[in-house]
mmCIF file of N, CA and C in Angstrom:
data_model
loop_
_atom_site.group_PDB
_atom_site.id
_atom_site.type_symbol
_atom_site.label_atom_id
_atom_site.label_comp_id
_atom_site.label_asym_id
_atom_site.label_seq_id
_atom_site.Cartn_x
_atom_site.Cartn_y
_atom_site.Cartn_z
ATOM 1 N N UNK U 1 1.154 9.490 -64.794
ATOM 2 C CA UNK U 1 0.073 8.519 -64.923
ATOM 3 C C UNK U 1 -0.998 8.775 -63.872
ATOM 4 N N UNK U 2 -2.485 8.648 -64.307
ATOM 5 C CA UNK U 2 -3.479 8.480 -63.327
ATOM 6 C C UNK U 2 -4.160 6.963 -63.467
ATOM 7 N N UNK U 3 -4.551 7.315 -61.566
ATOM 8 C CA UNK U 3 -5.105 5.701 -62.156
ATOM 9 C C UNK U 3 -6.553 6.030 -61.598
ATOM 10 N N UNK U 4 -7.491 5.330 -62.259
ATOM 11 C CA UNK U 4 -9.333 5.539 -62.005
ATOM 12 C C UNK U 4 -9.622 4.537 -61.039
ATOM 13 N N UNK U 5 -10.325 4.230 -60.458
ATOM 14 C CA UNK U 5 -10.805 2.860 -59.992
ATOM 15 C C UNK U 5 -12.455 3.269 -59.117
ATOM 16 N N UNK U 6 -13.235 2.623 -59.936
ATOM 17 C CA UNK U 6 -14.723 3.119 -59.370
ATOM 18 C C UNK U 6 -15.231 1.871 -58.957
ATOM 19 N N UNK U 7 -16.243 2.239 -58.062
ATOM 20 C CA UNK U 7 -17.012 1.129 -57.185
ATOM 21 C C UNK U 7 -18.683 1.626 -57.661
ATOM 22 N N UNK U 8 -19.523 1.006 -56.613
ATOM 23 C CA UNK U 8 -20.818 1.100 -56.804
ATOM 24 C C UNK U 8 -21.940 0.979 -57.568
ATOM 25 N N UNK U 9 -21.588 0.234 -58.387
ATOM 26 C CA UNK U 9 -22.112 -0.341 -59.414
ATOM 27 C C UNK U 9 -23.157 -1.554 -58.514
ATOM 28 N N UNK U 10 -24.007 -2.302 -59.513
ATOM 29 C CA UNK U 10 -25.157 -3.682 -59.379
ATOM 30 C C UNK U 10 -25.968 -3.555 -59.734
ATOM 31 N N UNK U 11 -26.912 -4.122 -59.645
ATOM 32 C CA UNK U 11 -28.539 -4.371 -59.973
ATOM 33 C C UNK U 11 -29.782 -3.674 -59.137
ATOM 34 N N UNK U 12 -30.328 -2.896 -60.168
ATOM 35 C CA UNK U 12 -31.671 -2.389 -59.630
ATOM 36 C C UNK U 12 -32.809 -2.235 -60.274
ATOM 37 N N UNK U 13 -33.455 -2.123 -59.309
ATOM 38 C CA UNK U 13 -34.781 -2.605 -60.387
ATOM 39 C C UNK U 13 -35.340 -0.918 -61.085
ATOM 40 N N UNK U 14 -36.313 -1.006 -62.470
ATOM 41 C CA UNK U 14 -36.740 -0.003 -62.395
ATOM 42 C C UNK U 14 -37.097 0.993 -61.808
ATOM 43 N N UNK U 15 -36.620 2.747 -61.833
ATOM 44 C CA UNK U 15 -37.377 3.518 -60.493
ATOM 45 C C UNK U 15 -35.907 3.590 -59.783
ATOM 46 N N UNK U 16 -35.299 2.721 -59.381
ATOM 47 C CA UNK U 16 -34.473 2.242 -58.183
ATOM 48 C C UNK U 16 -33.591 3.700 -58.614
ATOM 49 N N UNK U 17 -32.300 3.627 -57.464
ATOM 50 C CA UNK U 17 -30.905 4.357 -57.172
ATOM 51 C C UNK U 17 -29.961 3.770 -56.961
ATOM 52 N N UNK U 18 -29.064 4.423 -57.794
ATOM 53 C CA UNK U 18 -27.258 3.626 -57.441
ATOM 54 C C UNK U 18 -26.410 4.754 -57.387
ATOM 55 N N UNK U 19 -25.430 4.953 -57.101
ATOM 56 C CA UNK U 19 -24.413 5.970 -56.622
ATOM 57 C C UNK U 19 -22.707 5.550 -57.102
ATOM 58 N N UNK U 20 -22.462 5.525 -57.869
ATOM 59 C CA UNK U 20 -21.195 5.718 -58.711
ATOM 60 C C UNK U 20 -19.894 6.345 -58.211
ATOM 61 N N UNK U 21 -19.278 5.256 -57.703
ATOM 62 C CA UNK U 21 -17.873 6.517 -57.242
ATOM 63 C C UNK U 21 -16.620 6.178 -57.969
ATOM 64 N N UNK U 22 -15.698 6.973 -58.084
ATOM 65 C CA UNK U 22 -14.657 6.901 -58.497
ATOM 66 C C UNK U 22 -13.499 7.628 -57.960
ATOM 67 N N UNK U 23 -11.957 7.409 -57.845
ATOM 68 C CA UNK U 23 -11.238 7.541 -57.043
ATOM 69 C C UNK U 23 -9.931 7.471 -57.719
ATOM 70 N N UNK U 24 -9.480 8.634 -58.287
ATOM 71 C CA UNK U 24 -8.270 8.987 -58.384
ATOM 72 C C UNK U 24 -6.942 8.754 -57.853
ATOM 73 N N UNK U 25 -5.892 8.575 -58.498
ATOM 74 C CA UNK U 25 -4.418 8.608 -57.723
ATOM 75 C C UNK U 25 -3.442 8.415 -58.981
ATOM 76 N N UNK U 26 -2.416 8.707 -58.458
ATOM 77 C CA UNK U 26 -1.288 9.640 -58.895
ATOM 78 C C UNK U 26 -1.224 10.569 -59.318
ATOM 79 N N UNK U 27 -0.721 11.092 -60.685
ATOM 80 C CA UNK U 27 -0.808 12.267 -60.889
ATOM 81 C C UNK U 27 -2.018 13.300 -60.898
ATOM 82 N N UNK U 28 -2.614 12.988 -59.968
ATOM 83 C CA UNK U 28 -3.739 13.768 -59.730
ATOM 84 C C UNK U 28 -4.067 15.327 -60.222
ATOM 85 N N UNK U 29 -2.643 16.338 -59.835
ATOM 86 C CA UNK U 29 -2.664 17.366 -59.929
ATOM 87 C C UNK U 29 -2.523 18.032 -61.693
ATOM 88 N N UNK U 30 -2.383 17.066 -62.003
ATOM 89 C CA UNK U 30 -3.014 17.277 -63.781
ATOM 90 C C UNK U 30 -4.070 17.196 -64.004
ATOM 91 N N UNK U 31 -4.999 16.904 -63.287
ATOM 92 C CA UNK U 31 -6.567 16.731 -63.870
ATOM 93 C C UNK U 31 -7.287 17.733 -63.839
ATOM 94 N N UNK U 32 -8.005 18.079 -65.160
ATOM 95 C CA UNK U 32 -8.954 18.804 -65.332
ATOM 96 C C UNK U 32 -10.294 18.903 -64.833
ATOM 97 N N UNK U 33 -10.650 17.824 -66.073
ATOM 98 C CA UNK U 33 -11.775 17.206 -66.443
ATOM 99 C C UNK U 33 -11.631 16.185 -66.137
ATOM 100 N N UNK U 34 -13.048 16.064 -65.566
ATOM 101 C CA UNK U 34 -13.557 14.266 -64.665
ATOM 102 C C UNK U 34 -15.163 13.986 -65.487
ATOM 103 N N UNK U 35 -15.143 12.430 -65.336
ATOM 104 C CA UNK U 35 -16.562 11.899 -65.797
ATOM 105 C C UNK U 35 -16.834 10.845 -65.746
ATOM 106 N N UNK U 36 -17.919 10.865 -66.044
ATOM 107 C CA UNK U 36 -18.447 9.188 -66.368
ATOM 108 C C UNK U 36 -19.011 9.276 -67.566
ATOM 109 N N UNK U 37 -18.446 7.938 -68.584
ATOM 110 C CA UNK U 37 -19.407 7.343 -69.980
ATOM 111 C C UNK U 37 -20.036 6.118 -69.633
ATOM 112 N N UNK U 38 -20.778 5.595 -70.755
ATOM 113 C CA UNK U 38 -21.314 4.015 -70.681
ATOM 114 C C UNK U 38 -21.050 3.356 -72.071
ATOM 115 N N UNK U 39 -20.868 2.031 -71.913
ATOM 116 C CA UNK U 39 -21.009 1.232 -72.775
ATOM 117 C C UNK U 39 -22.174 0.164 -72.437
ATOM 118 N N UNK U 40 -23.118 0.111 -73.691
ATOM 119 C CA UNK U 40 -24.280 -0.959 -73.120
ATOM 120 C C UNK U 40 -23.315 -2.352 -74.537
ATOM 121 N N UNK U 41 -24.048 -3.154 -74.491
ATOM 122 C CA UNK U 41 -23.837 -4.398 -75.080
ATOM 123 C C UNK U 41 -23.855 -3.750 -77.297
ATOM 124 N N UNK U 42 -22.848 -4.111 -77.597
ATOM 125 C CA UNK U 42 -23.201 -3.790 -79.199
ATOM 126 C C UNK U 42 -23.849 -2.233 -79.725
ATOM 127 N N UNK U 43 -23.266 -1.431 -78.273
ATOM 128 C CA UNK U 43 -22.967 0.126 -78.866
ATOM 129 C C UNK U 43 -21.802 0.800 -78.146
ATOM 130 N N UNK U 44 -21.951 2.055 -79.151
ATOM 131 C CA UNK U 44 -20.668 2.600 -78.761
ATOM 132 C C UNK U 44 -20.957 3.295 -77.368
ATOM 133 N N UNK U 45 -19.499 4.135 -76.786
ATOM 134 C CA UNK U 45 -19.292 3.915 -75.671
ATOM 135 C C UNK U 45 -20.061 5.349 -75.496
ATOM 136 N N UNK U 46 -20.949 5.951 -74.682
ATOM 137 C CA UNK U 46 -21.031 7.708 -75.294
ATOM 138 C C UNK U 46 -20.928 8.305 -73.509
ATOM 139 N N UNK U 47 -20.811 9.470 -73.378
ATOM 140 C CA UNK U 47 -20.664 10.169 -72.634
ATOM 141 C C UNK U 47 -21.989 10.422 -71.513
ATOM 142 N N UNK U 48 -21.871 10.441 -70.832
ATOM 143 C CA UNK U 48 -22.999 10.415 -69.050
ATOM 144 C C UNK U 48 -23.435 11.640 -68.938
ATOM 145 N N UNK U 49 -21.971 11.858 -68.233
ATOM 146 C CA UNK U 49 -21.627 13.362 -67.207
ATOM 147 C C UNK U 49 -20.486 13.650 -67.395
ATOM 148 N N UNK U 50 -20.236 14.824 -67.604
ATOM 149 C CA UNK U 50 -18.478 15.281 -67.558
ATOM 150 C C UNK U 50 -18.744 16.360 -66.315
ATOM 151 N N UNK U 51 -17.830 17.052 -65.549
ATOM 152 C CA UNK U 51 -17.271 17.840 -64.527
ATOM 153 C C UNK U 51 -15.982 18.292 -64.954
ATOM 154 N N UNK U 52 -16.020 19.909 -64.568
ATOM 155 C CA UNK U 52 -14.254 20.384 -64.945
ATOM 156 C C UNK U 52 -14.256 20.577 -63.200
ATOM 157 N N UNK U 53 -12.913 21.250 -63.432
ATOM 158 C CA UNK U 53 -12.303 21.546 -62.102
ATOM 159 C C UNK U 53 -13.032 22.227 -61.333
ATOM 160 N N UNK U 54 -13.619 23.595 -61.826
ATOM 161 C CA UNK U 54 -14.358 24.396 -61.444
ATOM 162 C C UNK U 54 -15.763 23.731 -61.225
ATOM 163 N N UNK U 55 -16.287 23.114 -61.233
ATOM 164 C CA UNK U 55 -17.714 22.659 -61.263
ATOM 165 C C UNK U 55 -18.870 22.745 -62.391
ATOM 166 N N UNK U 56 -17.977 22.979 -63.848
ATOM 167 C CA UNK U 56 -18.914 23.219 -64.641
ATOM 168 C C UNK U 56 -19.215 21.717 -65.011
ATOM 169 N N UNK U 57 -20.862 21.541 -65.241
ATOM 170 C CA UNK U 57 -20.903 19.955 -65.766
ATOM 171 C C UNK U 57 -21.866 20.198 -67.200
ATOM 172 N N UNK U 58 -22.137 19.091 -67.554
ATOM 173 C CA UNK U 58 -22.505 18.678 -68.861
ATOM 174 C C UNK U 58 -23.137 17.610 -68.903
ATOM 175 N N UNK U 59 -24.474 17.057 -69.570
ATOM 176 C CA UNK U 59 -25.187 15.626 -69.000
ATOM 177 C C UNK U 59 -25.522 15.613 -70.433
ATOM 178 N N UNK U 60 -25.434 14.400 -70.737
ATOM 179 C CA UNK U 60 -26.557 13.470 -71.828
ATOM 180 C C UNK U 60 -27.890 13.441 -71.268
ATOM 181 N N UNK U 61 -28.796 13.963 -72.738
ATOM 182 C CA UNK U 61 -29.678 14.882 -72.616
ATOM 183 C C UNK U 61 -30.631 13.361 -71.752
ATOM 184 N N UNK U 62 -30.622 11.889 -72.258
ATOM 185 C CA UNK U 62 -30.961 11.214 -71.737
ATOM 186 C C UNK U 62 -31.004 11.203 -69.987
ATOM 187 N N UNK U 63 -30.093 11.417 -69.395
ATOM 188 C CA UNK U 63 -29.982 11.567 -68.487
ATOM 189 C C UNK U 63 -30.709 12.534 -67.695
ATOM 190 N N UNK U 64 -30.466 13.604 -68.454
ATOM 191 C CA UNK U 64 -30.685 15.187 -67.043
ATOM 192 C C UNK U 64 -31.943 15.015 -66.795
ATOM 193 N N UNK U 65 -31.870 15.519 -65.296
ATOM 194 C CA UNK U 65 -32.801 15.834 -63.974
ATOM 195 C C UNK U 65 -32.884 14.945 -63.918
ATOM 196 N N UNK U 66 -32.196 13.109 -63.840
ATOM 197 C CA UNK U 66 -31.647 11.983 -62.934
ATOM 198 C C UNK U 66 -30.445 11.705 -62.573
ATOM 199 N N UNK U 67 -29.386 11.787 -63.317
ATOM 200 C CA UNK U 67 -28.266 11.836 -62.793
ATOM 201 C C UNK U 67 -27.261 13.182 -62.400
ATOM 202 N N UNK U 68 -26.878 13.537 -60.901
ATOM 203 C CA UNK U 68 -26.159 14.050 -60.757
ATOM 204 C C UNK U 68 -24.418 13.901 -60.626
ATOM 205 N N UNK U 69 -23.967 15.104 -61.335
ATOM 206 C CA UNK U 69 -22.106 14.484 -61.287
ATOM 207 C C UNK U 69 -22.041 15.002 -59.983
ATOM 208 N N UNK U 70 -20.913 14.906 -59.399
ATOM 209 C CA UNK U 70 -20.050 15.887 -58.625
ATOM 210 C C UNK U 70 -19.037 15.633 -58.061
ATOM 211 N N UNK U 71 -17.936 16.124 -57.689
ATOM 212 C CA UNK U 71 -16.779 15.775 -57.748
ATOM 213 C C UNK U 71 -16.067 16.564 -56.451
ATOM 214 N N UNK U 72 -15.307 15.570 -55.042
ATOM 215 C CA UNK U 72 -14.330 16.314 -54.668
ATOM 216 C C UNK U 72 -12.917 16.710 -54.803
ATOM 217 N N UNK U 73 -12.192 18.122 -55.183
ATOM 218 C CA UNK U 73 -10.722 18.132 -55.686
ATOM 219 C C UNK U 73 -10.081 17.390 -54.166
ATOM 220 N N UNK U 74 -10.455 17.719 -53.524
ATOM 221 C CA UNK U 74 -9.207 17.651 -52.041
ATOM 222 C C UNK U 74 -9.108 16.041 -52.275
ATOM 223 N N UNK U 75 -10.288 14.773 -52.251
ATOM 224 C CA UNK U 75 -10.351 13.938 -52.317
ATOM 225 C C UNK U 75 -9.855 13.011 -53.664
ATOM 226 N N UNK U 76 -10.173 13.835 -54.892
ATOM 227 C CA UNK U 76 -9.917 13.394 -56.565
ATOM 228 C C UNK U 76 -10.960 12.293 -56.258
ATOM 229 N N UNK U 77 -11.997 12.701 -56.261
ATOM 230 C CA UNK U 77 -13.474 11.364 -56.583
ATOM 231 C C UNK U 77 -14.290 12.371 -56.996
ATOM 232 N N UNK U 78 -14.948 11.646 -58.317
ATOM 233 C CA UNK U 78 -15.767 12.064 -58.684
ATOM 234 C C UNK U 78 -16.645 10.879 -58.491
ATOM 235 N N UNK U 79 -18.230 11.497 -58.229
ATOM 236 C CA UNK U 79 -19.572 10.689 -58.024
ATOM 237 C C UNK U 79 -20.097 11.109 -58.973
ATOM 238 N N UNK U 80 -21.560 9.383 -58.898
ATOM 239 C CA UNK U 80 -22.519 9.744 -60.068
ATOM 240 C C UNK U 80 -23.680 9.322 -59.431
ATOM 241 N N UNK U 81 -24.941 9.861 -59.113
ATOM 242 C CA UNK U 81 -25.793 9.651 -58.178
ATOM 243 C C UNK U 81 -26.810 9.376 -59.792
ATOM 244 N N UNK U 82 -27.584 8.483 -59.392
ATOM 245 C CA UNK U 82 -28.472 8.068 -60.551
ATOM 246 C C UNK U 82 -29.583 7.892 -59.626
ATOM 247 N N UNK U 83 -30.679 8.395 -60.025
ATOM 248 C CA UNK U 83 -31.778 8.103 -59.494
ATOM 249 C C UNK U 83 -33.166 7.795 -60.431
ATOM 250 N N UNK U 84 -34.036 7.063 -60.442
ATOM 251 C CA UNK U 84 -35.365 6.609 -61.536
ATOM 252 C C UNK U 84 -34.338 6.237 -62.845
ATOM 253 N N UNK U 85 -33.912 5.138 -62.523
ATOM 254 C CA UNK U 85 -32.982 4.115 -63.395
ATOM 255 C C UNK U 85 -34.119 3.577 -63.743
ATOM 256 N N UNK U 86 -33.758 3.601 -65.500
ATOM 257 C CA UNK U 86 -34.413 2.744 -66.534
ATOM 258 C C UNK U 86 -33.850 1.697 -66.825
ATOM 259 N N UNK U 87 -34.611 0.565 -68.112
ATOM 260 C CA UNK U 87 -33.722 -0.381 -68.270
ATOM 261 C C UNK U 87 -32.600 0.116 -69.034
ATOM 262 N N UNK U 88 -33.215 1.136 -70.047
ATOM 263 C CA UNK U 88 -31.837 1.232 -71.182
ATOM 264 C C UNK U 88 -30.522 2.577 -70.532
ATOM 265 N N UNK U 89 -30.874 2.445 -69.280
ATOM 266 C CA UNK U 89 -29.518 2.818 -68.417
ATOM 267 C C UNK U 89 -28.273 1.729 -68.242
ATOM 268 N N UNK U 90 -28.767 0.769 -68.295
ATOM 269 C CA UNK U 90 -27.700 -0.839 -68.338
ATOM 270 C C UNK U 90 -27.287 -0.744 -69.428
ATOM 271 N N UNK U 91 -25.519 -0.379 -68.671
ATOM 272 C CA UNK U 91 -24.486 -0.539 -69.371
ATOM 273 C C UNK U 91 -23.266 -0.767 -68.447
ATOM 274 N N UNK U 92 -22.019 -0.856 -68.818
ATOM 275 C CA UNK U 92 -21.109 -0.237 -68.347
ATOM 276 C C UNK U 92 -20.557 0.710 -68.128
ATOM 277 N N UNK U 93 -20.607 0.673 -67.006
ATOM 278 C CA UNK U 93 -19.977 2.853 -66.464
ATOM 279 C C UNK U 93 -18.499 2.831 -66.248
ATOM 280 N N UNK U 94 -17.833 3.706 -66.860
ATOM 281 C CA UNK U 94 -16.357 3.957 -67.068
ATOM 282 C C UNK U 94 -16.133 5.059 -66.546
ATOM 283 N N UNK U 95 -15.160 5.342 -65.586
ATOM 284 C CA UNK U 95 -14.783 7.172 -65.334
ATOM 285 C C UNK U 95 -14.254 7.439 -65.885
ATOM 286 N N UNK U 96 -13.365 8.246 -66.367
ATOM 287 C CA UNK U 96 -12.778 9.518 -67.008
ATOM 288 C C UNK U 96 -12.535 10.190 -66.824
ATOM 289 N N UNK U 97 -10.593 10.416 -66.843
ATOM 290 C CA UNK U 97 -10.149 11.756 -66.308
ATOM 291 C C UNK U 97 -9.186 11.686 -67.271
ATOM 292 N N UNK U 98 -9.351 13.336 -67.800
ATOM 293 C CA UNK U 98 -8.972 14.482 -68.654
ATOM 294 C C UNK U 98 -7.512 15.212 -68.300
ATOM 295 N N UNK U 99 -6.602 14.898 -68.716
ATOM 296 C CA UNK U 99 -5.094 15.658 -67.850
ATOM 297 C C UNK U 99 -4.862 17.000 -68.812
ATOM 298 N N UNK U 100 -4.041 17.850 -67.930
ATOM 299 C CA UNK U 100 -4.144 19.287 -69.165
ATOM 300 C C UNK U 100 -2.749 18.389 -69.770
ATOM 301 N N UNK U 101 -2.048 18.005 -69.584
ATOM 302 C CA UNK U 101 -0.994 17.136 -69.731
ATOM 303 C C UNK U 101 -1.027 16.638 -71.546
ATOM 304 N N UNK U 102 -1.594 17.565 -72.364
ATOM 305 C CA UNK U 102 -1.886 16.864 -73.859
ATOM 306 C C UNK U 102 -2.761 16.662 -74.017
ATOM 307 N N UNK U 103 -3.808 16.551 -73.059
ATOM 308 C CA UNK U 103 -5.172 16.547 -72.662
ATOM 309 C C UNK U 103 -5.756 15.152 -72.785
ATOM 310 N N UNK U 104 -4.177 14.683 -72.036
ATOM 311 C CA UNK U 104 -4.711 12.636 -72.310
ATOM 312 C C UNK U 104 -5.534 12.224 -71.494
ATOM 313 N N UNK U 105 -5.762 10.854 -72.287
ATOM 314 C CA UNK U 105 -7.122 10.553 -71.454
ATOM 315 C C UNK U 105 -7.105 9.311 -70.778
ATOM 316 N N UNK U 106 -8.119 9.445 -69.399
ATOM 317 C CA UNK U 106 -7.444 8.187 -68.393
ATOM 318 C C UNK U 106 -8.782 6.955 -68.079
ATOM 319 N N UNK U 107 -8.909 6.153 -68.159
ATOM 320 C CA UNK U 107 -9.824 5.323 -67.962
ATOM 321 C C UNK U 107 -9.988 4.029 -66.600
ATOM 322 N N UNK U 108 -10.946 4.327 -66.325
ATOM 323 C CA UNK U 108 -11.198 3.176 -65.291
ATOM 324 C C UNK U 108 -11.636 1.631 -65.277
ATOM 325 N N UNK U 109 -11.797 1.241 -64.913
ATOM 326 C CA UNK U 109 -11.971 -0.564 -65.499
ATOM 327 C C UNK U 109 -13.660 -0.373 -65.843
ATOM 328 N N UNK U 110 -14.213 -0.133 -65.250
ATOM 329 C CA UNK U 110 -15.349 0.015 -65.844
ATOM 330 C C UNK U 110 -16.097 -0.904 -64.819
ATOM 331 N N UNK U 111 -17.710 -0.124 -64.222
ATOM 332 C CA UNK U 111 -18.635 -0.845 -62.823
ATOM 333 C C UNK U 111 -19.697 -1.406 -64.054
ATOM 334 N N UNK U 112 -20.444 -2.410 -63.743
ATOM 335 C CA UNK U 112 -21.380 -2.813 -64.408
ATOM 336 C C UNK U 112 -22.746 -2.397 -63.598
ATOM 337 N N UNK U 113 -23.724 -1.963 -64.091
ATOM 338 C CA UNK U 113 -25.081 -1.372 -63.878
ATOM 339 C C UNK U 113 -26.359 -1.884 -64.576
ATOM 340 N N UNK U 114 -27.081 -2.980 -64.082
ATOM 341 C CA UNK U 114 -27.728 -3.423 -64.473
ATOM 342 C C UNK U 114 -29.284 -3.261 -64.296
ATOM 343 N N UNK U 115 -30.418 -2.564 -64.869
ATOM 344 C CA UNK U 115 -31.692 -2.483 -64.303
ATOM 345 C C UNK U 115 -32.650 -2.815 -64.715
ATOM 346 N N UNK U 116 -33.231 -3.961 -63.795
ATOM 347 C CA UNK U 116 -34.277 -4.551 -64.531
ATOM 348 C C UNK U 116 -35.595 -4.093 -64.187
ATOM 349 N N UNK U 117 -36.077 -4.775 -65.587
ATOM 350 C CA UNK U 117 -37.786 -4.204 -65.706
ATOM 351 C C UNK U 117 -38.988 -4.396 -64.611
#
């Protein structure tokens, strides 16, 4: 079993920055793939940023050249640095970690991110 648990989430205004962390434990040494998705209000949940082990990442096209992933192994945290937050960035941010383990999938409670106009 892994367990997620991310912080850094709140309210910012348009323009603004928030910084996303998340923090791994237990079976750590199964993890691949790390990330963050969102859920906003009455859509589905879709994908941020993913990170593999190696440092390859992947962004929703919405996103790129504002949010950076990155991830330490020694530590098992992966970050999400958001910077020139829009409103339709407000959602809920979930991490995500990927085990080679069946390639199950692990979820975090989920930070709320709110940015107003």
């Amino acid at each position: 079993q892994v367990q997620l648990v991310e912080s850094g989430g709140g309210l910012v205004q348009a323009g603004g920055s928030l910084r996303l962390s998340c923090a791994a434990s237990g079976r750590t040494g199964s993890i691949n793939r790390m990330g963050w998705y969102r859920q906003a209000p009455g859509k589905q949940r879709e994908l941020v940023a993913r990170i593999s082990i190696v440092g390859d990442t992947n962004y929703a096209d919405s996103v790129k050249g504002r949010f950076t992933i990155s991830r330490d192994n020694t530590k098992n945290t992966v970050d999400l640095q958001m910077n020139n937050l829009k409103p339709e960035d407000t959602a809920v941010y979930y991490c995500n970690a990927q085990s080679v383990v069946a390639l199950r999938e692990y979820w975090g409670q989920g930070t709320q991110v709110t940015v107003s106009s």
